[in-house]
Amino acid sequence: MATVDLKDVEKVYGGAVKAVKGVTIAIPDKALCVLVGPSGCGKSTLLRMIAGLETISSGTVSIDGKVVNEIGPTERDIAMVFQNYALYPHMKVYDNMAYGLRNRGMPKDEIDRRVKDVAATLELAHLLDRRPRELSGGQRQRVAMGRAIVRNPKVFLFDEPLSNLDAKLRGQMRVEIKNLQRSLGVTSVYVTHDQLEAMTLADILVVMNAGLVEQMGAPLDIYEKPASTFVASFIGAPPMNLLPIVASGNGATLADGTDIGMAAPANAVTLGFRPEDVDVVMNADRPEGAVALPARVEAVEPVGAESFLYCAAAGNRIVVRVSGRATAKPDDDLRIVAKSEKLHWFDQAGKRV
Amino acid sequence: MTPRVVFPNKFLPYLLVAPQLAITLIFFYWPAGQALYQSMLKEDPFGLRSKFVWFDNFKRVLSDPSYLNSIKVTIVFSVATAAVAMCVALLLAVMADKVVRGKGFYRTLMIWPYAVAPAIAGMLFLFLFNPSIGSLAVLLRRAGIPWDPVLNGNHAMILLVIAAAWKQISYNFLFFVAGLQAIPKTLIEAAAIDGAGETKRFWTIVFPLLAPTTFFLLVINTTYAFFDTFGIVHAVTGGGPGKSTETLVYKVYNDGFVNLILGSSAAQSVILMVIVIALTAIQFRYVEKKVHYG
Ligand SMILES: Nc1ncnc2c1ncn2[C@@H]1O[C@H](COP(=O)(O)OP(=O)(O)O)[C@@H](O)[C@H]1O
Ligand SMILES: [Mg+2]
């Protein structure tokens, strides 16, 4: 139904604060694009510019190939789900959902049909006569979703829609949003600071940092090939282990001189490997073509299906994920082994080499 | 409910409220009692003797056409004053909400008129609209309007309403500004995305959400117009021409202090007292609780 294109979009607040510093993203029809990044990186600002709630300082935003910079939110034919839901407190659920349709002059019976349809899909049918304050957080969230869906807009915008829910509900709604978005086939932009939400929802994942796009692509591609140390440490939980290294002779060492067991590529100053990509071995064998570091277990965190070992290796904290129960105990000395194909190298500027 | 603090001392609490009780008794209950007593007395034409006549004064007052006229005048005056004061204040508050630069300065300027004493405000408008020397009266006459508040009762009423409303606008403005600020911005944004233009947003979102403020101000403004406008009436029209702007409060003064019909005046005071109590009860009962979304 619609594509969304951002070209060199910038936002300067009050002539001084540069919140978005030139972002270019192309979102194809029916795709769900997730903007993820730490708090204050400009995600909401970008989303609000797509919605028309903020002016665009420079660059262009296009919906369906048409530049909408000068078009107000009322005419953009988008729907937005706010973090605090922004339900109209003085209107019943039914009227909350019907409001946008009435404003567009839709006939009464058509409004009624649509609202009831959507209410049935979202299991809200029995709540239509309540006011927002009489609903639970999860129900309010569904009403906010319903209000967006009932309009059948060109684009859905979500600004951290699940962050006010408890963990369990958040998981459920995440799946539901994904299913709804897919079955409705509406192009969507979804803002979150939660990397798990981002990974699971995104068709296109955009990792932002300080007003800039750090990396953009399919979630698993980003997970497997993070473009920078920032992305490496932001995507994945627990985050990737990053260790500073120095080249020495035809090998490489940690900062304190500990030999890592293999050579580093040119310019690499940081070595990274994910907690799930390492093995721990108790013996002193030195496997070929792998990084092997002596480490001491500091703490063990059993989570159930897996356990995390928090280890210290020459002043660095390394997290290791092992499936099931961990056999290691605190104060055990062991060797951490990461295969060369599972290693990530980053240069001085933090870029992948 | 938070648990109550229990004082071990039996007398201290009474001692602590004693001054307040004394003041209330001496300055409120005693005069109120006097008024009640007076309202049941009737004096002879020379004011030498009086006799107890039970509710005769009330019967006479309530069937007196000039009292009924005064009720009508008061209602017209109060409704008009409250309506004008609130509409203008709301309009100004909505505009102030849009001001980006100098917001604080603008608001401070708007609050000043509240500091002007009622009688002074009355004099101000009396001069401005004085048929012979008032600058605004001259403008009106130039515009072809035969402006004459001294002889025309309707004109006198309009002048009175303007003067009374003017003073109240600042107060209403403050509350409306606060009320507008309390409306979450995302609601307005959501409504904009939902296709509502600015006017539509105001009437379907902003105005309904201001209802608690509006209701509160309605009670306050009505009370003000009923009871706090003596100074303005006295300064601007003195109840005239004829009795066309004689409000209930002003009539109490006229009958009691000018015409010295003490029994009737006292009966009128008691009726006013009942109205005040009723209005206050409404205020306490509804303003805090009923008109509230959350
Ligand atoms: N209305 C505003 N005026 C000035 N600065 C703002 C405004 N809104 C956001 N900012 C600033 O812009 C930056 C990005 O904000 P935002 O887009 O809300 O971040 P995010 O949603 O990623 O947490 C922040 O530094 C924030 O302080
Ligand atoms: Mg945000």
XYZ file of C-alpha atoms and ligand atoms in Angstrom:
675
model
C 0.000 0.000 0.000
C 2.763 2.465 0.789
C 6.483 2.921 0.915
C 8.213 5.291 3.295
C 11.420 7.005 2.237
C 13.589 9.192 4.388
C 16.311 11.126 2.648
C 19.044 12.959 4.592
C 16.527 13.817 7.271
C 17.781 16.180 9.964
C 16.173 17.685 13.018
C 17.519 20.648 14.918
C 15.624 21.672 18.048
C 15.627 25.331 18.989
C 18.512 26.103 16.635
C 21.029 24.230 18.778
C 20.167 20.646 19.699
C 20.785 18.398 16.724
C 18.624 15.363 17.476
C 18.736 13.693 14.053
C 21.799 14.206 11.899
C 21.026 13.043 8.388
C 19.168 9.764 8.197
C 18.356 7.924 4.980
C 16.106 4.888 5.152
C 14.003 3.247 2.455
C 11.138 1.141 3.729
C 9.440 -1.036 1.131
C 5.704 -1.668 1.020
C 4.308 -3.887 3.793
C 7.618 -3.995 5.667
C 7.999 -3.541 9.404
C 10.959 -1.295 10.078
C 12.221 -1.116 13.647
C 14.267 1.830 14.876
C 16.292 0.763 17.861
C 18.861 2.614 19.907
C 19.574 3.898 23.374
C 17.378 6.541 24.974
C 17.912 9.997 23.500
C 19.349 8.823 20.180
C 16.587 10.493 18.177
C 14.237 7.584 17.429
C 11.082 9.323 18.596
C 12.075 12.508 16.857
C 12.484 10.636 13.586
C 9.145 8.879 14.031
C 7.402 12.135 14.877
C 8.803 13.677 11.720
C 7.293 10.829 9.716
C 4.003 11.466 11.524
C 4.168 15.191 10.819
C 4.213 16.120 14.499
C 7.655 17.716 14.183
C 8.860 19.919 11.371
C 11.675 18.555 9.243
C 14.776 20.756 9.503
C 16.268 19.437 6.296
C 15.935 16.446 3.991
C 12.707 14.871 2.804
C 10.174 12.384 4.067
C 8.111 10.671 1.394
C 5.125 8.405 1.772
C 4.140 6.440 -1.303
C 6.674 8.365 -3.348
C 5.165 11.735 -2.449
C 7.144 14.222 -0.374
C 5.074 15.031 2.718
C 7.339 17.605 4.393
C 4.708 20.313 4.080
C 1.703 18.093 4.786
C 0.258 18.111 8.297
C -0.385 14.971 10.345
C -4.092 15.231 9.612
C -3.610 14.653 5.885
C -0.776 12.131 5.933
C -3.067 9.144 6.397
C -0.939 7.520 9.052
C -1.886 6.099 12.425
C 0.253 6.213 15.523
C 0.343 4.228 18.729
C 1.846 6.269 21.535
C 3.846 4.996 24.473
C 1.240 6.291 26.950
C -1.526 5.244 24.511
C -3.026 8.767 24.396
C -6.576 7.447 24.606
C -9.218 10.156 24.882
C -10.159 9.869 28.563
C -13.643 11.325 28.176
C -14.694 8.942 25.419
C -15.764 5.355 25.617
C -13.644 2.729 23.902
C -16.092 2.669 21.002
C -15.821 6.427 20.502
C -12.066 6.350 20.857
C -11.938 3.979 17.929
C -14.665 5.714 15.932
C -13.223 9.222 16.386
C -10.826 9.112 13.433
C -13.465 7.639 11.150
C -16.066 10.246 12.116
C -13.572 13.004 11.449
C -13.187 11.660 7.950
C -16.923 11.725 7.379
C -17.484 7.992 7.105
C -21.153 6.862 7.209
C -22.379 5.716 10.610
C -23.139 2.107 9.721
C -19.750 1.689 8.049
C -18.052 3.061 11.189
C -20.059 0.693 13.339
C -19.149 -2.278 11.183
C -15.446 -1.436 11.181
C -15.191 -0.702 14.897
C -16.953 -3.939 15.776
C -14.804 -5.911 13.346
C -11.584 -4.616 14.802
C -12.880 -4.927 18.361
C -13.616 -8.585 17.683
C -10.142 -9.180 16.243
C -8.513 -7.582 19.279
C -10.911 -9.194 21.760
C -12.209 -5.792 22.824
C -15.870 -6.396 21.991
C -16.968 -6.588 25.634
C -15.108 -3.377 26.544
C -16.627 -1.014 23.990
C -18.779 0.769 26.587
C -15.996 1.400 29.065
C -13.897 4.478 29.486
C -10.107 4.216 29.321
C -9.674 4.633 33.078
C -11.745 1.489 33.601
C -9.294 -0.623 31.607
C -6.101 -2.417 32.552
C -2.798 -1.408 30.978
C -2.924 -4.281 28.528
C -6.483 -3.461 27.516
C -5.608 0.197 26.973
C -2.761 -0.906 24.778
C -5.151 -2.987 22.672
C -7.555 -0.067 22.352
C -4.696 2.115 21.158
C -3.865 -0.565 18.597
C -7.514 -0.834 17.627
C -7.806 2.900 17.132
C -4.892 2.717 14.688
C -6.059 -0.406 12.850
C -9.669 0.685 12.393
C -8.519 3.625 10.312
C -6.824 1.345 7.782
C -4.081 3.916 7.176
C -1.165 3.846 4.772
C 1.421 3.626 7.522
C 1.476 2.529 11.167
C 3.823 4.290 13.530
C 4.595 2.841 16.945
C 6.526 4.715 19.618
C 7.584 2.198 22.286
C 4.041 0.836 22.468
C 4.862 -2.010 24.831
C 7.194 -0.349 27.294
C 4.443 0.298 29.852
C 3.435 -3.372 30.055
C 4.812 -6.078 32.280
C 7.252 -8.565 30.782
C 4.797 -11.372 30.118
C 2.196 -9.176 28.458
C 4.920 -7.514 26.451
C 5.934 -10.879 25.019
C 2.350 -11.707 24.079
C 1.654 -8.346 22.497
C 4.901 -8.518 20.564
C 3.781 -11.675 18.828
C 0.336 -10.239 18.289
C 1.636 -7.026 16.759
C 3.830 -8.989 14.409
C 0.902 -11.167 13.309
C -1.451 -8.224 12.894
C 1.069 -6.247 10.939
C 1.702 -9.166 8.632
C -1.947 -10.008 8.066
C -2.927 -6.378 7.494
C 0.111 -5.772 5.322
C 0.479 -2.173 6.443
C 3.912 -0.581 6.182
C 5.058 0.147 9.732
C 7.746 1.979 11.626
C 8.295 0.767 15.157
C 10.464 2.524 17.714
C 11.899 0.693 20.694
C 14.931 0.686 22.925
C 14.522 -3.011 23.608
C 16.824 -5.044 21.392
C 14.843 -8.243 21.866
C 11.679 -6.530 20.616
C 13.684 -5.087 17.754
C 15.221 -8.416 16.728
C 11.972 -10.353 16.841
C 9.736 -7.817 15.118
C 11.870 -6.283 12.415
C 11.883 -6.967 8.727
C 14.360 -4.134 8.519
C 16.295 -3.256 11.609
C 17.796 0.215 11.935
C 20.242 0.666 14.783
C 20.593 4.323 15.716
C 23.145 6.095 17.838
C 23.370 9.809 18.609
C 21.128 10.895 15.749
C 22.788 8.708 13.127
C 22.110 5.301 11.635
C 24.829 2.920 12.803
C 23.635 -0.051 10.805
C 20.623 -1.106 8.810
C 19.576 -4.495 7.514
C 17.930 -7.812 8.302
C 18.036 -8.479 12.062
C 20.078 -11.669 11.815
C 22.567 -10.107 9.408
C 23.123 -7.362 11.928
C 23.433 -9.869 14.706
C 25.966 -11.910 12.798
C 27.930 -9.025 11.314
C 27.649 -5.969 13.517
C 29.159 -2.998 11.698
C 30.613 -1.408 14.807
C 31.391 -1.989 18.447
C 28.288 0.066 19.263
C 26.002 -2.284 17.347
C 27.890 -5.302 18.682
C 27.279 -4.260 22.241
C 23.700 -3.067 21.661
C 22.258 -6.055 19.785
C 22.263 -9.346 21.646
C 21.751 -10.074 25.337
C 24.010 -10.428 27.137
C 26.034 -8.230 24.787
C 29.060 -9.279 22.794
C 32.334 -9.546 24.739
C 34.717 -6.867 23.516
C 38.405 -7.048 24.434
C 41.102 -4.535 23.549
C 44.080 -6.237 21.850
C 47.518 -5.294 20.630
C 49.346 -6.890 17.738
C 52.724 -8.397 18.675
C 55.005 -10.195 16.233
C 52.786 -12.499 14.217
C 50.289 -12.942 17.014
C 48.239 -10.686 19.262
C 47.917 -10.165 22.987
C 45.493 -8.642 25.440
C 46.459 -5.324 26.963
C 48.425 -7.025 29.763
C 50.403 -9.204 27.360
C 48.367 -12.393 27.578
C 48.695 -14.213 24.259
C 45.278 -14.725 22.678
C 46.506 -17.663 20.635
C 46.093 -16.353 17.099
C 46.940 -13.415 14.851
C 44.630 -10.402 14.465
C 43.760 -8.785 11.087
C 45.524 -5.529 10.267
C 44.202 -2.439 12.097
C 42.168 -4.489 14.533
C 42.284 -3.112 18.071
C 39.201 -4.790 19.487
C 38.302 -8.429 19.536
C 34.684 -9.450 19.943
C 32.840 -12.722 20.426
C 29.331 -13.454 21.576
C 28.701 -15.292 24.854
C 27.041 -18.131 22.972
C 29.950 -18.542 20.544
C 32.522 -19.698 23.040
C 33.344 -22.995 24.696
C 34.936 -23.393 28.053
C 37.509 -26.118 28.438
C 38.974 -27.206 31.731
C 42.241 -28.634 30.418
C 45.204 -26.779 29.153
C 44.883 -27.878 25.506
C 45.453 -25.106 22.990
C 43.140 -25.633 20.015
C 44.296 -24.500 16.553
C 42.660 -21.536 14.733
C 40.858 -20.304 17.785
C 41.221 -17.734 20.487
C 41.998 -19.313 23.806
C 42.147 -17.248 26.951
C 42.815 -18.305 30.502
C 40.074 -17.014 32.768
C 38.691 -17.352 36.253
C 34.983 -17.793 36.973
C 33.661 -14.976 39.169
C 29.984 -15.761 39.252
C 27.539 -18.260 37.815
C 23.978 -17.285 36.892
C 21.696 -20.229 36.210
C 18.624 -19.093 34.264
C 17.137 -22.534 33.672
C 17.598 -23.546 30.068
C 21.021 -21.937 30.113
C 23.575 -20.506 32.491
C 25.832 -17.517 32.283
C 29.385 -17.618 33.543
C 30.895 -14.271 34.441
C 34.635 -14.688 34.025
C 37.656 -12.445 34.440
C 40.462 -12.650 31.921
C 43.373 -10.294 32.415
C 41.178 -7.546 33.812
C 38.422 -8.034 31.273
C 34.923 -9.214 32.080
C 33.851 -12.031 29.759
C 30.355 -13.497 29.749
C 29.928 -17.065 28.561
C 26.641 -18.768 27.869
C 26.430 -22.512 28.411
C 23.289 -24.525 27.871
C 21.628 -26.206 30.816
C 23.372 -26.427 34.169
C 26.895 -25.079 34.373
C 29.516 -27.429 35.757
C 31.908 -24.598 36.545
C 31.852 -22.980 39.986
C 33.072 -19.593 41.114
C 36.893 -19.431 41.433
C 37.383 -22.243 38.913
C 40.211 -21.609 36.476
C 39.366 -22.476 32.920
C 40.127 -21.673 29.345
C 37.754 -19.758 27.066
C 37.859 -20.893 23.458
C 36.293 -19.051 20.523
C 36.571 -20.398 16.977
C 38.038 -18.017 14.423
C 34.877 -17.929 12.265
C 32.953 -16.677 15.286
C 35.275 -13.762 15.940
C 34.600 -10.107 15.178
C 37.372 -7.542 14.794
C 37.004 -3.805 15.079
C 39.414 -0.979 14.272
C 40.369 2.170 16.162
C 37.172 3.953 15.129
C 35.095 1.009 16.284
C 34.312 -0.095 12.721
C 34.286 -3.737 11.692
C 37.403 -4.971 9.852
C -7.807 6.735 54.787
C -4.693 7.542 56.692
C -4.907 6.658 60.369
C -5.740 9.569 62.628
C -3.321 10.991 65.089
C -4.637 10.476 68.594
C -3.708 13.072 71.195
C -3.379 11.714 74.695
C -4.300 15.097 76.162
C -8.051 15.680 76.486
C -8.075 19.468 76.618
C -5.229 20.543 74.376
C -7.152 19.958 71.110
C -10.000 22.170 72.306
C -7.572 24.791 73.456
C -5.917 24.780 70.047
C -9.145 25.296 68.110
C -10.523 27.790 70.618
C -9.238 30.970 68.916
C -10.668 29.922 65.584
C -13.964 28.955 67.189
C -14.120 32.266 69.000
C -13.528 34.222 65.820
C -16.105 32.219 63.906
C -18.662 32.618 66.657
C -18.129 36.338 67.162
C -17.764 37.390 63.555
C -20.016 34.931 61.800
C -22.583 33.184 63.948
C -23.417 36.173 66.111
C -24.127 38.568 63.189
C -25.890 35.794 61.308
C -28.037 35.159 64.343
C -28.724 38.871 64.640
C -29.784 39.006 61.006
C -32.053 36.041 61.519
C -33.593 37.692 64.580
C -33.942 41.048 62.814
C -35.604 39.386 59.864
C -38.493 38.420 62.132
C -38.984 41.878 63.611
C -41.155 44.682 62.327
C -40.536 48.300 63.283
C -43.158 50.978 63.589
C -42.961 53.875 61.077
C -40.872 55.991 63.497
C -38.405 53.259 64.292
C -39.129 53.453 67.989
C -40.619 50.047 68.699
C -40.429 46.741 67.000
C -42.464 43.586 67.362
C -41.867 39.956 66.587
C -43.759 38.939 63.443
C -42.342 35.474 62.626
C -42.043 34.993 58.848
C -44.113 38.011 57.814
C -41.063 39.824 56.448
C -40.131 36.840 54.279
C -43.694 36.565 52.946
C -43.728 40.237 52.132
C -40.293 40.207 50.510
C -41.005 37.187 48.374
C -44.270 38.624 47.078
C -42.830 42.096 46.512
C -42.622 42.767 42.723
C -39.496 44.879 43.186
C -37.794 41.953 44.947
C -38.796 39.569 42.184
C -37.459 42.105 39.685
C -34.232 42.185 41.633
C -33.972 38.402 41.407
C -34.421 38.645 37.664
C -31.808 41.424 37.429
C -29.373 39.374 39.496
C -29.832 36.270 37.383
C -29.394 38.182 34.133
C -26.392 39.995 35.540
C -24.747 36.849 36.962
C -25.295 34.674 33.923
C -24.073 37.415 31.599
C -21.056 38.255 33.773
C -20.034 34.616 34.195
C -20.547 33.928 30.495
C -18.597 36.979 29.320
C -15.796 36.556 31.875
C -15.368 32.868 31.079
C -15.642 33.072 27.304
C -13.159 35.913 27.022
C -10.775 34.249 29.489
C -10.947 30.934 27.631
C -10.276 32.652 24.339
C -7.281 34.489 25.808
C -5.975 31.330 27.481
C -6.182 29.343 24.254
C -4.271 32.087 22.485
C -1.717 32.339 25.313
C -1.180 28.589 25.021
C -0.010 29.122 21.460
C 2.438 31.889 22.320
C 5.929 30.438 22.102
C 8.162 33.327 23.070
C 7.546 35.554 26.072
C 4.915 33.224 27.495
C 5.617 34.170 31.104
C 5.613 37.892 30.344
C 2.327 37.676 28.481
C 0.708 35.739 31.301
C 1.933 38.152 33.957
C 0.407 41.045 32.023
C -2.877 39.183 31.864
C -3.016 38.762 35.621
C -2.706 42.416 36.564
C -6.359 43.444 36.310
C -7.137 41.049 39.148
C -5.230 43.328 41.500
C -7.577 46.239 40.805
C -10.183 46.852 43.523
C -13.829 46.389 42.411
C -14.825 49.996 43.033
C -11.802 51.250 41.084
C -12.650 48.906 38.225
C -16.173 50.272 38.318
C -14.967 53.882 38.211
C -12.670 53.017 35.341
C -15.510 51.768 33.209
C -17.803 54.508 34.387
C -15.369 57.039 32.974
C -14.633 55.083 29.808
C -18.326 54.744 29.023
C -19.552 58.041 30.463
C -21.968 59.387 27.808
C -20.502 62.866 27.862
C -16.767 62.418 28.544
C -16.010 58.697 28.126
C -13.710 57.934 25.229
C -15.357 54.598 24.461
C -18.813 56.175 24.658
C -17.717 58.732 22.080
C -16.536 55.946 19.794
C -19.833 54.129 20.222
C -21.808 57.203 19.412
C -19.647 57.855 16.371
C -20.421 54.309 15.265
C -24.090 55.294 15.355
C -25.022 53.569 18.593
C -27.162 55.792 20.839
C -25.182 54.902 23.966
C -26.819 56.086 27.181
C -26.286 53.994 30.285
C -27.605 56.766 32.531
C -31.134 56.590 31.162
C -31.254 53.248 29.350
C -31.501 50.271 31.736
C -30.171 47.773 29.195
C -27.160 49.908 28.498
C -26.565 50.264 32.227
C -26.699 46.497 32.577
C -24.246 45.990 29.706
C -21.862 48.467 31.262
C -22.141 46.718 34.610
C -21.544 43.303 33.080
C -18.461 44.554 31.238
C -17.016 46.121 34.376
C -17.739 43.069 36.530
C -16.533 40.565 33.923
C -13.367 42.518 33.186
C -12.153 42.029 36.723
C -12.850 38.329 36.724
C -11.198 37.592 33.386
C -7.686 37.478 34.863
C -8.704 34.971 37.485
C -10.452 32.731 34.951
C -7.529 33.111 32.587
C -5.123 31.702 35.167
C -7.268 28.647 35.744
C -7.884 28.051 32.058
C -4.169 28.313 31.307
C -3.442 25.747 34.018
C -6.289 23.574 32.766
C -4.967 23.696 29.211
C -1.483 22.816 30.352
C -2.798 19.807 32.217
C -4.133 18.297 28.996
C -1.457 15.879 27.730
C 0.019 17.033 24.443
C -0.095 13.537 23.018
C -3.907 13.651 23.157
C -3.920 16.664 20.888
C -1.390 14.989 18.623
C -3.410 11.777 18.535
C -6.488 13.785 17.581
C -4.553 15.569 14.841
C -3.437 12.222 13.444
C -7.039 11.051 13.741
C -7.951 13.725 11.232
C -9.387 16.405 13.494
C -8.623 19.987 12.449
C -7.820 22.635 15.009
C -11.403 23.762 15.677
C -12.647 20.204 15.849
C -9.865 19.289 18.254
C -10.858 22.143 20.508
C -14.529 21.203 20.721
C -14.102 17.418 20.862
C -10.973 17.046 22.969
C -9.804 20.231 24.681
C -13.145 21.634 25.747
C -14.510 18.381 27.230
C -11.248 17.863 29.098
C -11.490 21.388 30.491
C -14.898 20.540 31.967
C -13.661 20.312 35.568
C -12.028 23.741 35.285
C -15.044 25.220 33.526
C -17.454 23.906 36.124
C -15.298 25.137 38.961
C -15.085 28.586 37.391
C -18.810 28.627 36.716
C -19.492 28.226 40.424
C -16.822 30.742 41.376
C -17.976 33.308 38.826
C -21.612 32.952 39.744
C -20.761 33.392 43.388
C -18.659 36.399 42.482
C -21.383 38.000 40.389
C -23.958 37.351 43.102
C -22.088 38.560 46.126
C -18.829 40.311 45.323
C -20.035 42.947 42.919
C -21.535 45.411 45.359
C -18.632 47.806 44.876
C -18.985 47.758 41.123
C -22.761 48.258 41.166
C -22.384 51.050 43.676
C -19.718 52.829 41.632
C -21.160 52.315 38.158
C -24.955 52.559 38.354
C -26.036 52.656 41.995
C -28.753 50.183 40.997
C -30.272 52.561 38.455
C -31.630 53.811 36.237
C -34.849 53.059 38.096
C -34.232 49.632 39.554
C -32.899 48.117 36.365
C -29.513 47.124 37.804
C -30.489 46.601 41.423
C -29.042 43.205 42.293
C -30.073 41.294 45.403
C -27.028 42.365 47.362
C -27.485 45.957 46.333
C -31.134 45.844 47.312
C -30.208 44.691 50.806
C -28.076 47.786 51.115
C -30.653 50.090 49.553
C -33.549 48.875 51.667
C -31.582 48.549 54.881
C -29.170 51.451 54.907
C -30.742 53.955 52.548
C -34.454 53.352 53.099
C -34.054 51.923 56.607
C -36.570 49.115 56.132
C -34.566 46.967 58.492
C -36.835 43.940 58.830
C -37.186 43.480 55.087
C -33.476 44.044 54.536
C -32.628 41.460 57.175
C -35.009 38.962 55.613
C -33.303 39.535 52.274
C -29.901 38.965 53.895
C -31.096 35.672 55.295
C -32.311 34.597 51.855
C -28.921 35.549 50.406
C -27.242 33.571 53.162
C -29.237 30.502 52.143
C -28.167 30.999 48.517
C -24.509 31.289 49.555
C -24.763 28.100 51.581
C -26.378 26.302 48.648
C -23.731 27.486 46.189
C -20.940 26.526 48.566
C -22.462 23.112 49.050
C -22.581 22.597 45.285
C -19.001 23.720 45.044
C -17.805 21.307 47.725
C -19.878 18.444 46.498
C -19.250 18.537 42.791
C -16.219 20.584 41.946
C -13.746 18.297 43.652
C -15.361 15.008 42.844
C -17.818 14.746 40.030
C -16.493 16.365 36.905
C -13.240 14.534 36.785
C -11.640 12.219 34.272
C -8.602 10.193 35.025
N 11.055 19.251 21.978
C 12.394 19.132 22.129
N 13.155 20.230 22.310
C 14.486 20.122 22.448
N 15.160 18.969 22.427
C 14.463 17.834 22.262
C 13.034 17.849 22.109
N 12.622 16.578 21.961
C 13.712 15.804 22.030
N 14.837 16.555 22.201
C 16.209 16.049 22.290
O 16.476 15.332 21.115
C 17.184 14.166 21.396
C 16.461 12.961 20.865
O 15.256 12.792 21.558
P 14.253 11.604 21.228
O 13.978 11.574 19.790
O 13.074 11.759 22.129
O 15.085 10.326 21.674
P 14.624 8.816 21.833
O 13.210 8.694 21.442
O 15.552 8.054 20.968
O 14.858 8.470 23.269
C 17.393 14.128 22.896
O 18.680 14.601 23.156
C 16.364 15.070 23.419
O 16.816 15.696 24.581
Mg 11.477 8.138 22.630
